[in-house]
XYZ file of C-alpha atoms in Angstrom:
756
model
C -0.053 -0.027 -0.011
C 1.189 3.495 -0.804
C 0.698 5.881 2.036
C -1.053 9.000 0.739
C -0.026 12.466 2.062
C -2.386 14.252 4.280
C -3.733 17.411 2.619
C -2.890 19.335 5.757
C 0.906 19.651 6.279
C 1.576 18.488 9.785
C 4.424 21.011 10.082
C 2.119 23.946 9.368
C -0.456 22.586 11.706
C 1.956 22.331 14.492
C 3.883 25.486 14.107
C 2.089 27.853 16.453
C 4.975 30.184 17.608
C 4.532 33.090 19.945
C 5.650 36.225 18.042
C 6.534 38.957 20.452
C 7.261 41.481 17.800
C 7.233 41.500 13.937
C 10.046 43.866 13.083
C 11.697 44.564 9.796
C 10.536 45.172 6.261
C 10.920 43.434 2.918
C 14.752 43.332 3.305
C 14.243 40.568 5.881
C 12.387 38.252 3.492
C 13.527 35.929 0.774
C 10.935 34.667 -1.749
C 10.690 30.985 -1.950
C 10.607 29.286 -5.308
C 8.137 26.622 -6.209
C 11.059 24.116 -6.445
C 12.313 25.007 -2.988
C 8.903 24.232 -1.519
C 9.390 20.699 -2.614
C 12.836 20.363 -1.068
C 13.526 18.572 2.234
C 16.392 17.241 4.268
C 16.595 13.488 4.574
C 19.201 11.509 6.513
C 21.530 9.675 4.092
C 24.109 8.286 6.522
C 25.417 8.153 10.062
C 29.205 7.732 10.646
C 29.619 6.043 14.121
C 32.965 7.511 15.277
C 33.849 4.243 16.988
C 34.832 3.031 13.587
C 37.953 5.096 13.915
C 39.024 2.579 16.584
C 37.601 -0.533 14.944
C 36.105 -1.108 11.562
C 32.991 -2.683 12.935
C 32.907 -0.663 16.205
C 33.630 -3.860 18.256
C 35.001 -1.858 21.087
C 33.647 -0.835 24.541
C 35.753 2.248 24.713
C 33.730 5.516 24.867
C 34.379 7.947 22.082
C 32.433 11.034 20.900
C 31.691 13.421 18.068
C 30.811 16.707 19.807
C 31.616 19.750 17.660
C 32.039 19.459 13.972
C 33.524 21.636 11.226
C 34.283 21.100 7.531
C 37.184 21.780 5.197
C 36.697 24.756 2.954
C 35.695 22.400 0.104
C 33.169 20.640 2.252
C 34.820 17.233 1.663
C 36.360 16.527 5.081
C 34.653 16.686 8.386
C 36.707 17.544 11.466
C 35.294 16.716 14.893
C 36.311 16.958 18.570
C 36.427 13.790 20.598
C 36.561 14.765 24.201
C 36.621 11.337 25.886
C 39.619 10.212 23.753
C 41.351 13.631 23.759
C 41.714 13.560 20.051
C 40.550 15.170 16.889
C 38.839 13.029 14.242
C 38.673 13.289 10.392
C 36.088 11.843 8.104
C 35.900 11.858 4.345
C 32.503 12.821 3.009
C 33.363 13.101 -0.732
C 30.504 10.571 -1.012
C 28.265 11.809 1.812
C 26.184 8.657 1.700
C 29.294 6.556 2.391
C 31.436 8.500 4.836
C 35.000 7.148 5.503
C 37.203 7.600 8.525
C 40.488 9.233 7.856
C 41.959 8.700 11.358
C 42.415 10.717 14.413
C 45.023 13.147 15.889
C 45.941 12.823 19.557
C 46.000 16.037 21.576
C 47.479 17.125 24.821
C 44.140 17.659 26.565
C 40.339 17.654 25.956
C 39.236 19.311 22.667
C 36.108 21.358 23.276
C 35.523 23.120 19.886
C 36.812 23.416 16.365
C 36.594 25.988 13.549
C 38.177 26.304 10.114
C 40.538 28.919 8.741
C 41.596 28.009 5.171
C 43.509 24.738 5.332
C 43.757 24.797 9.100
C 41.471 23.515 11.812
C 41.544 25.731 14.970
C 40.922 23.512 18.000
C 40.178 24.703 21.579
C 41.961 22.315 23.945
C 41.412 22.234 27.682
C 44.583 21.440 29.513
C 43.412 22.392 33.077
C 44.424 20.366 36.031
C 41.388 21.306 38.013
C 38.678 23.987 38.180
C 41.010 26.590 39.616
C 44.298 25.893 37.903
C 42.968 26.618 34.455
C 44.853 26.433 31.249
C 44.185 25.937 27.520
C 45.445 26.136 24.013
C 44.234 27.070 20.574
C 45.828 24.218 18.636
C 46.339 24.841 14.850
C 46.100 21.634 12.762
C 46.950 21.250 9.057
C 43.827 19.449 7.708
C 45.732 17.826 4.758
C 48.567 16.291 6.792
C 46.548 16.003 9.986
C 49.381 17.404 11.972
C 49.824 20.172 14.594
C 51.630 23.190 13.200
C 51.161 25.693 15.945
C 49.693 26.281 19.353
C 48.557 29.488 21.122
C 48.247 29.771 24.930
C 44.748 31.183 25.685
C 45.169 31.387 29.429
C 42.163 29.395 30.424
C 39.747 26.645 29.656
C 38.335 27.107 26.100
C 34.792 26.105 25.321
C 33.968 27.514 21.937
C 35.900 28.636 18.830
C 34.651 30.564 15.866
C 36.332 32.090 12.798
C 35.028 35.289 11.201
C 33.468 34.933 7.677
C 36.392 36.957 6.138
C 38.969 34.811 7.927
C 40.470 37.798 9.704
C 39.775 36.740 13.326
C 39.222 33.842 15.595
C 37.227 34.268 18.756
C 37.779 31.775 21.643
C 35.423 31.580 24.579
C 37.264 30.934 27.808
C 34.464 29.633 30.117
C 36.611 28.571 33.048
C 33.597 26.388 34.098
C 32.255 26.046 37.594
C 32.676 22.953 39.709
C 29.143 21.579 40.062
C 30.162 19.602 43.149
C 31.434 22.727 45.014
C 28.600 24.335 47.021
C 26.128 22.619 44.660
C 27.650 24.541 41.771
C 26.730 27.891 43.174
C 28.442 31.007 41.616
C 30.633 32.842 41.867
C 33.631 30.516 41.400
C 36.877 31.973 40.413
C 38.659 32.391 38.012
C 36.387 34.347 35.840
C 35.919 33.649 32.117
C 36.784 35.828 29.201
C 36.946 36.156 25.414
C 40.244 35.753 23.506
C 40.596 37.292 20.108
C 43.156 36.036 17.613
C 44.291 37.987 14.712
C 44.793 35.555 11.869
C 47.028 37.702 9.634
C 49.864 35.895 8.078
C 51.104 32.372 8.897
C 49.928 30.690 12.093
C 53.238 31.449 13.769
C 52.523 35.194 13.236
C 49.044 35.140 14.669
C 48.597 37.248 17.791
C 45.967 37.183 20.578
C 44.358 39.549 23.092
C 41.897 39.108 25.871
C 38.577 40.826 26.280
C 37.333 40.961 29.921
C 33.713 40.181 30.533
C 33.383 40.880 34.256
C 30.883 43.547 35.522
C 28.462 43.102 32.581
C 25.894 40.660 33.748
C 23.369 41.336 36.603
C 23.783 37.756 37.696
C 27.204 36.904 39.021
C 28.955 39.848 37.506
C 32.295 38.863 38.959
C 32.222 35.378 37.448
C 31.281 35.535 33.751
C 31.002 32.055 32.277
C 30.786 32.477 28.504
C 29.576 29.435 26.676
C 29.430 29.892 22.967
C 30.474 32.374 20.253
C 29.591 33.209 16.597
C 30.782 35.945 14.375
C 28.923 37.924 11.730
C 30.046 39.573 8.474
C 30.894 42.864 10.370
C 33.325 41.006 12.678
C 30.987 41.306 15.601
C 31.294 38.433 18.026
C 28.088 37.174 19.654
C 28.913 35.658 23.040
C 26.442 33.674 25.225
C 27.068 33.728 29.029
C 24.819 30.807 29.972
C 24.973 30.821 33.756
C 24.912 34.548 33.911
C 21.843 34.548 31.534
C 23.585 37.260 29.477
C 24.539 38.167 25.984
C 27.483 40.235 24.907
C 28.469 41.691 21.422
C 32.147 42.376 20.932
C 33.771 44.220 18.071
C 36.652 42.034 17.151
C 38.511 44.794 15.349
C 39.287 46.586 18.515
C 37.941 44.353 21.349
C 35.281 46.873 22.529
C 32.022 45.796 23.973
C 29.239 46.838 21.508
C 26.270 45.756 23.483
C 25.592 43.792 26.600
C 22.092 42.745 27.888
C 20.231 40.113 29.788
C 18.871 37.163 27.883
C 15.651 37.586 29.805
C 12.902 35.319 31.012
C 10.100 33.345 29.523
C 6.587 32.450 30.902
C 5.925 28.892 29.878
C 2.396 27.409 29.660
C 1.290 24.101 28.150
C 4.427 22.162 29.405
C 4.987 19.211 31.536
C 6.825 20.289 34.673
C 6.699 17.008 36.678
C 8.442 13.716 36.267
C 5.616 11.286 37.150
C 5.844 8.777 34.185
C 2.999 10.601 32.473
C 3.340 13.193 29.756
C 0.898 16.006 30.844
C 1.511 19.208 28.980
C -1.009 21.331 30.957
C 1.323 22.861 33.476
C 3.175 26.131 33.549
C 6.315 27.946 34.854
C 6.780 31.659 35.362
C 9.822 33.722 34.855
C 12.107 31.049 33.539
C 15.648 32.288 32.655
C 16.577 31.546 29.111
C 20.197 30.733 29.865
C 21.254 30.306 26.250
C 23.861 27.880 25.152
C 24.485 27.757 21.431
C 24.030 30.972 19.415
C 24.069 31.847 15.728
C 23.897 35.010 13.721
C 21.090 35.106 11.131
C 22.281 38.385 9.625
C 24.183 41.432 10.939
C 21.014 42.544 12.631
C 19.373 39.361 14.013
C 20.676 36.263 15.934
C 19.118 33.197 17.540
C 19.747 31.666 20.929
C 19.261 27.971 21.891
C 17.973 28.254 25.441
C 19.214 25.017 26.878
C 19.596 26.273 30.525
C 22.109 25.182 33.253
C 22.343 26.635 36.678
C 19.153 28.429 37.377
C 16.986 28.141 34.204
C 16.435 26.823 30.743
C 13.339 27.908 28.872
C 13.051 24.891 26.571
C 12.928 27.160 23.538
C 14.926 29.218 21.086
C 14.639 32.969 20.662
C 15.484 35.572 17.985
C 16.964 38.774 19.133
C 17.912 41.919 17.298
C 21.250 43.720 18.027
C 19.412 46.181 20.301
C 18.690 43.313 22.629
C 14.936 43.059 21.828
C 13.283 39.695 21.543
C 11.503 39.574 18.209
C 10.531 35.885 18.283
C 10.133 33.366 21.138
C 9.449 29.626 20.508
C 7.919 29.232 24.013
C 6.418 25.787 24.424
C 6.399 24.859 20.855
C 9.499 22.623 20.873
C 8.324 20.634 23.892
C 4.917 20.148 22.432
C 6.309 19.287 18.997
C 8.529 16.578 20.441
C 5.492 15.109 22.256
C 3.583 15.091 18.987
C 6.262 13.009 17.179
C 7.124 10.627 20.099
C 10.324 12.314 21.090
C 9.395 14.096 24.372
C 11.850 13.193 27.245
C 9.475 12.731 30.124
C 12.368 11.928 32.430
C 13.543 15.663 31.942
C 10.232 17.277 32.693
C 11.412 18.682 36.088
C 14.619 19.982 34.434
C 14.636 21.627 31.040
C 12.489 19.490 28.902
C 13.776 18.915 25.380
C 16.836 21.189 26.045
C 17.688 23.080 22.876
C 21.436 22.852 22.817
C 22.702 24.559 19.687
C 21.689 26.573 16.645
C 22.966 26.828 13.111
C 22.062 29.018 10.114
C 22.579 28.288 6.393
C 21.425 29.680 3.095
C 20.525 26.842 0.671
C 19.922 28.329 -2.675
C 17.108 30.768 -2.009
C 16.126 29.104 1.220
C 17.184 30.713 4.492
C 17.074 28.017 7.089
C 17.604 27.713 10.836
C 18.543 24.512 12.558
C 18.117 23.984 16.334
C 19.491 20.849 18.000
C 17.481 19.313 20.902
C 19.901 17.533 23.299
C 17.319 15.459 25.169
C 14.734 14.822 22.411
C 17.612 13.954 19.970
C 16.239 15.775 16.950
C 17.082 18.750 14.788
C 14.268 21.269 14.150
C 14.439 22.953 10.787
C 12.852 26.330 10.266
C 12.387 28.565 7.288
C 13.517 32.064 8.183
C 12.694 33.909 4.969
C 11.485 36.471 7.579
C 14.072 36.380 10.423
C 11.340 37.596 12.868
C 8.896 34.873 11.894
C 10.431 31.400 11.816
C 8.158 28.819 10.297
C 8.628 25.118 11.107
C 9.719 23.130 8.080
C 10.923 19.768 9.313
C 12.086 17.622 12.304
C 14.963 15.379 11.687
C 16.059 12.345 13.700
C 19.624 12.360 15.201
C 21.655 10.082 17.427
C 21.499 10.517 21.190
C 22.487 14.086 22.372
C 23.075 16.192 19.163
C 25.526 18.830 20.160
C 27.351 20.273 17.078
C 25.503 21.504 14.075
C 27.040 22.317 10.663
C 25.391 23.576 7.534
C 27.352 23.047 4.265
C 25.069 24.805 1.689
C 27.498 24.454 -1.131
C 26.942 20.761 -1.000
C 23.321 20.789 0.120
C 24.338 18.999 3.319
C 23.633 19.376 7.126
C 25.776 17.568 9.696
C 24.723 16.917 13.381
C 27.258 15.600 15.746
C 25.549 13.305 18.475
C 27.986 13.076 21.400
C 26.596 10.332 23.632
C 28.287 6.963 23.432
C 27.594 3.898 25.649
C 27.766 0.499 24.091
C 26.206 -1.172 27.012
C 23.103 1.121 26.607
C 23.075 0.509 22.843
C 24.156 4.082 22.099
C 26.935 5.035 19.711
C 28.133 8.501 19.048
C 28.036 9.527 15.448
C 28.041 12.182 12.710
C 24.487 12.344 11.278
C 24.541 13.432 7.596
C 21.461 14.958 5.807
C 21.021 15.903 2.233
C 18.728 18.623 0.966
C 16.906 17.888 -2.228
C 13.620 17.573 -4.045
C 12.169 14.563 -2.113
C 9.391 13.980 0.425
C 10.411 14.217 4.030
C 11.029 10.574 5.421
C 10.616 11.526 9.110
C 8.621 11.548 11.263
C 6.607 8.409 10.442
C 3.972 9.054 13.040
C 2.441 12.309 14.419
C -0.555 12.875 16.677
C -3.633 14.921 16.705
C -4.523 17.459 19.490
C -6.310 16.790 22.726
C -9.320 18.732 23.612
C -7.102 21.267 25.464
C -5.156 21.991 22.252
C -1.984 20.162 23.300
C -0.802 17.225 21.278
C -1.657 13.616 22.093
C 1.674 12.620 23.695
C 2.988 9.196 22.745
C 6.187 7.058 22.830
C 7.343 3.483 23.700
C 5.015 1.735 21.179
C 5.172 -1.932 21.894
C 2.659 -3.681 19.865
C 0.462 -3.225 16.817
C -2.875 -4.669 15.466
C -4.743 -3.932 12.311
C -8.422 -3.209 12.533
C -10.310 -6.255 11.322
C -12.838 -4.182 9.334
C -11.162 -0.821 8.462
C -8.009 -1.245 6.322
C -6.817 2.222 7.189
C -6.571 1.826 11.030
C -4.141 0.167 13.301
C -3.881 0.142 17.101
C -0.804 0.378 19.271
C -0.085 0.441 23.067
C 2.642 2.051 25.204
C 4.547 -0.102 27.533
C 5.513 0.192 31.272
C 7.830 3.132 30.630
C 4.641 5.138 31.299
C 1.847 5.040 33.854
C -1.789 5.311 32.871
C -1.353 3.084 29.849
C -3.324 3.806 26.637
C -4.450 2.310 23.426
C -3.719 4.480 20.378
C -5.665 4.556 17.176
C -3.498 5.200 14.078
C -4.761 6.332 10.599
C -2.155 4.802 8.302
C -3.725 6.095 5.132
C -1.816 9.363 5.731
C 1.953 9.955 5.605
C 3.067 10.339 8.255
C 0.638 8.084 10.017
C -1.564 9.985 12.492
C -2.537 9.063 15.988
C -6.142 10.175 15.930
C -7.235 9.112 19.420
C -5.950 7.833 22.711
C -7.993 5.437 24.932
C -6.982 4.889 28.540
C -7.204 1.314 29.788
C -9.651 1.466 32.707
C -10.368 -0.845 35.582
C -13.667 0.693 36.719
C -15.065 -2.894 37.302
C -12.263 -3.788 39.610
C -10.960 -6.746 37.580
C -7.392 -6.173 38.097
C -7.882 -4.814 41.556
C -9.470 -8.153 42.522
C -6.817 -10.486 41.146
C -5.130 -12.720 43.677
C -2.494 -10.964 45.853
C 0.963 -10.896 44.148
C -0.456 -11.065 40.519
C 0.128 -7.417 39.947
C 1.788 -4.718 42.090
C -0.428 -2.877 44.484
C 0.018 0.366 42.673
C -1.471 -1.110 39.393
C -4.767 0.716 39.598
C -4.737 4.534 40.061
C -7.368 6.549 41.857
C -8.950 7.528 38.549
C -9.105 3.731 37.613
C -6.526 4.102 34.896
C -3.866 1.324 35.108
C -0.072 0.943 35.277
C 0.710 -2.281 33.536
C 3.258 -3.491 30.910
C 1.398 -3.738 27.562
C 3.686 -5.572 25.107
C 1.046 -6.715 22.589
C -2.422 -5.854 21.392
C -4.994 -7.516 19.156
C -8.450 -6.117 18.188
C -11.114 -8.775 17.562
C -14.007 -8.527 15.133
C -16.493 -7.755 17.877
C -14.616 -4.609 18.800
C -12.904 -5.854 21.972
C -9.122 -5.705 22.531
C -6.898 -8.203 24.188
C -3.658 -6.899 25.642
C -0.642 -8.877 26.702
C 0.915 -7.385 29.775
C 4.376 -8.734 30.577
C 5.406 -9.826 33.933
C 8.492 -8.798 35.849
C 10.915 -10.878 38.012
C 12.149 -14.480 38.162
C 10.324 -17.147 39.967
C 13.565 -18.986 40.922
C 15.972 -16.080 41.423
C 13.193 -13.793 42.676
C 11.465 -11.740 43.559
C 8.532 -11.833 41.286
C 7.081 -8.293 41.029
C 4.214 -9.172 38.667
C 2.715 -11.924 36.592
C 2.081 -12.170 32.959
C -1.539 -11.334 32.287
C -3.836 -11.261 29.267
C -6.293 -8.363 29.653
C -9.602 -8.064 27.762
C -11.183 -4.605 27.236
C -14.116 -3.312 25.346
C -13.712 -0.815 22.519
C -13.586 1.976 25.021
C -10.694 0.516 27.124
C -12.873 -0.808 29.906
C -11.388 -3.950 31.309
C -13.778 -6.883 31.196
C -11.591 -9.875 32.080
C -8.026 -10.836 33.166
C -6.362 -14.213 32.454
C -3.157 -15.558 34.099
C -1.054 -18.530 33.206
C -1.464 -21.874 34.938
C 0.216 -22.061 38.222
C 2.670 -24.721 37.014
C 3.779 -22.405 34.210
C 4.048 -19.458 36.640
C 6.625 -21.388 38.693
C 8.958 -21.219 35.715
C 8.628 -17.411 35.229
C 11.616 -15.272 34.225
C 11.704 -11.664 33.258
C 11.162 -12.112 29.554
C 7.501 -13.041 29.312
C 4.581 -11.927 27.136
C 5.710 -10.011 24.167
C 2.821 -10.159 21.643
C -0.691 -11.525 21.162
C -2.747 -12.524 18.093
C -6.091 -14.172 17.595
C -7.228 -16.957 15.344
C -10.615 -18.862 15.445
C -11.380 -17.913 19.019
C -7.976 -18.555 20.404
C -5.305 -16.208 21.600
C -1.744 -16.971 20.568
C 0.834 -15.317 22.955
C 4.589 -15.036 22.219
C 6.848 -15.334 25.180
C 10.086 -13.469 24.573
C 12.715 -15.947 25.771
C 12.746 -19.560 27.244
C 11.711 -19.831 30.818
C 13.476 -21.699 33.636
C 14.932 -25.114 32.664
C 13.395 -24.863 29.055
C 15.359 -24.839 25.853
C 12.771 -23.260 23.606
C 10.430 -20.221 23.887
C 6.756 -20.829 24.454
C 3.898 -19.832 22.217
C 0.880 -19.841 24.572
C -2.566 -20.627 23.184
C -5.599 -19.515 25.221
C -8.965 -20.853 24.132
C -11.361 -17.888 25.013
C -14.495 -19.955 25.169
C -12.996 -22.912 26.969
C -10.869 -20.801 29.226
C -8.006 -23.227 28.831
C -4.258 -23.077 28.060
C -2.118 -25.054 25.768
C 1.469 -24.513 24.548
C 3.709 -24.828 21.594
C 7.508 -24.231 21.497
C 9.596 -22.123 19.179
C 13.344 -22.519 18.755
C 15.305 -19.260 18.588
C 18.349 -18.527 16.478
C 21.583 -18.420 18.400
C 23.045 -14.938 18.993
C 25.238 -13.651 16.109
C 26.213 -10.240 17.303
C 29.809 -9.353 17.831
C 28.724 -8.069 21.202
C 27.036 -11.251 22.270
C 23.684 -10.619 23.887
C 20.487 -12.640 23.550
C 17.812 -13.394 21.082
C 14.014 -13.394 21.644
C 10.621 -12.926 20.196
C 8.922 -9.539 20.375
C 5.633 -9.785 18.342
C 3.205 -12.339 16.897
C 0.594 -11.629 14.192
C -1.851 -14.036 12.649
C -1.781 -14.675 8.906
C -4.791 -16.953 8.675
C -5.062 -20.658 7.966
C -3.298 -21.404 11.273
C -0.133 -19.535 10.190
C 1.527 -16.759 12.219
C 4.426 -14.357 11.690
C 6.791 -13.376 14.519
C 9.628 -10.889 15.127
C 12.834 -12.537 16.199
C 15.509 -10.076 17.215
C 18.646 -9.660 19.318
C 19.047 -7.072 22.095
C 21.613 -5.089 20.046
C 21.600 -1.969 17.993
C 23.748 0.097 15.758
C 26.882 -1.725 14.421
C 26.251 -4.548 16.922
C 22.823 -5.452 15.501
C 22.860 -8.831 13.833
C 19.366 -10.543 14.077
C 16.273 -8.590 12.999
C 14.148 -11.238 11.226
C 10.598 -12.213 10.518
C 9.717 -15.829 10.584
C 6.484 -17.607 10.064
C 5.180 -21.026 11.226
C 2.087 -23.218 10.743
C 0.165 -24.528 13.797
C -2.103 -26.749 11.817
C -2.341 -30.177 13.317
C 0.188 -29.547 16.104
C -0.545 -31.002 19.488
C 0.037 -29.438 22.856
C 3.773 -29.375 23.560
C 4.917 -29.580 19.894
C 7.630 -27.503 18.451
C 6.824 -25.387 15.416
C 8.812 -25.397 12.237
C 9.840 -21.825 11.230
C 10.487 -20.396 7.832
C 12.390 -17.148 7.255
C 10.121 -14.548 5.596
C 12.470 -11.522 5.609
C 15.590 -10.287 7.090
C 14.528 -6.705 8.027
C 18.066 -5.524 9.005
C 18.563 -4.013 5.520
C 15.138 -2.286 5.793
C 16.252 -0.784 9.060
C 19.589 0.328 7.702
C 17.830 1.950 4.734
C 16.612 4.732 6.995
C 20.047 6.146 6.950
C 20.385 5.916 10.675
C 21.897 3.420 13.208
C 19.762 0.409 13.605
C 17.425 0.530 16.525
C 17.401 -2.303 19.022
C 13.735 -3.009 19.500
C 11.298 -3.825 16.694
C 8.171 -4.766 18.590
C 5.046 -4.271 16.511
C 3.596 -5.941 13.304
C 0.217 -5.282 11.698
C -1.085 -7.128 8.626
C -3.423 -4.734 6.724
C -6.473 -5.929 4.746
C -4.637 -5.213 1.430
C -1.829 -7.522 2.485
C 0.779 -4.842 3.442
C 2.717 -5.628 6.592
C 3.616 -2.671 8.923
C 6.403 -2.887 11.357
C 7.365 -0.485 14.168
C 10.001 -0.179 16.807
C 9.878 0.767 20.547
C 11.819 3.895 21.306
C 12.092 3.179 25.087
C 10.428 6.417 26.048
C 13.451 8.444 24.797
C 15.306 7.260 27.860
C 18.830 6.064 26.882
C 17.474 6.179 23.293
C 17.375 8.722 20.529
C 13.570 8.444 20.521
C 13.289 7.509 16.906
C 10.264 5.623 15.907
C 10.193 4.076 12.405
C 6.808 2.843 11.154
C 7.710 0.826 8.100
C 5.537 -0.550 5.399
C 7.300 -3.760 4.316
C 4.840 -4.373 1.502
C 3.163 -7.713 0.561
C 5.223 -10.502 1.981
C 2.606 -13.225 2.155
């Protein structure tokens, strides 16, 4: 089936920015051509920087790409690797197939990099502690990947920029605070500053001078902590002082302060301010300090701040200022709400700074003036059309690796680079350089968006762990969220549109006391909330022809190793989510319980077929439970899993089951690995016809979906957990994004076509 585009662009529908002022005339606008209206960014590759150490990333060592720059011809990426204290180089002559060129060891921690001709200028922190600060601006020949010169900058550098005309470099010396000293309270000496480097002549001839920043900010004036710098065409440096909630403009030609002003505050409504395992964007915060991190000039008159926050604030937004210090645009709650709409909202950061906009970048692609904002915690890049600098209009949202820090536009090659810095092999996270290409093509992401609730906020969703096609409407499928969230829900998706649209949410309700009256120890005491919503672990869902749902809730805990926190339960609800019945396993089977229980449920001829994830105690094969609804009886088949094939070991299990008819079923068999370590992501089918209780099924490979997952241009996600067979024969597959916790939040709903 070909998804048809919705007539209403989801981007336009979602972009409801708060415009504080609409300054500027026609000189601030660029007409968009008809061709440009069809252009989008799509991810074409990710280069995991662990490949610099091992060709297949078979290493546990932490490495990172934090800040990224490009050679003047746009063919070589240069990135800072703080954990390894090195500078990395990547060839992107073919951007769809980036190739590592090696690394250059440094004498300290690289924090930033910028380009001057054939040289990379690298800020390197050589401080021994927070008081005895020191640092260098290291000059590297890109062609030979060798150090040719170093300049002592007299402190801990945090950001480096080179002026558009190549005359100056500006180096922010943060001299960051010790967050363990007095709970990180300021002031903490020594104070930060700005170092200006005159780039005339050869590197050995370059000279530097310091610009003091003390006494400028209202907050902690004796301890300026500059964070980021960008330079415009007039050689004016824009400096953010994050903890001071301040912005400074410096004329690099003479080191004078042109303007200095507070970044101000934002009143936020329609946000989630509590970490309670429920996304509820109906709360508010007043007077939130912006505390900008990354900044970028849009012109010589306007600039943008990414308001990540740190010490006392963080407004979850980005803002556009003019050089008089006036806010002409404020994104307000729109980024938080947008991430909730596309399944990327980080609920675990609700009491902190929400999605945390980290950095901003600006580029002119043909006639299109575009702004890019990296969200550190939602792991996305927001793309805005800024034909009018005072009225950014949402264009796209791009998926990135975990923690996108650096952003780099390369308009001459129609490329955008985002450097995702988080790296933890054990958590299935690898740092990488995300590469996006701008061209005439439909946007491939997001694959799912949601409608609004009655209060105007988006239906929040994430952690989808099961799919089921509607038995009578070929355009609808149903999904559930797993135990990452409380107050579990059933989602209705319209898959006739692209992206698919979550049209409604249905809470699972225990008003009849079905779960509340289960035997003690079956489910935790806190399963049923005061409003009768429930906190279970839905891992599978199937909708029956009569309109009822059956949900497979996975248990937790091992019977032998103990303790058992909850049992595996099949839960029957009506079409409105009201629980009608709950079914547990036979007592003898419960005695074999281990953590990896119910992972999917399907229905065929009045029987429910339940996929267990892994073999239970003292069993060699995984169970397929069969529950006869009318007879209220259980029987079991067995399924033999493939042996692990990942270079990182791990385990293999089932994560979904879907009925094909005629006694046949398809299952997802996958390993618990992602990225370069992923090896098994497969669909198998088996026939249950004529099999007796206790028999082992014979499986047949339907499709290795690892190539499909790689075709998204990103790193392979760990958990594919949902399948739905549509009436026209198309098979849909979706992954579980783990609630954006230790995950990049990416959800890929794929149409695999007609496989049966």
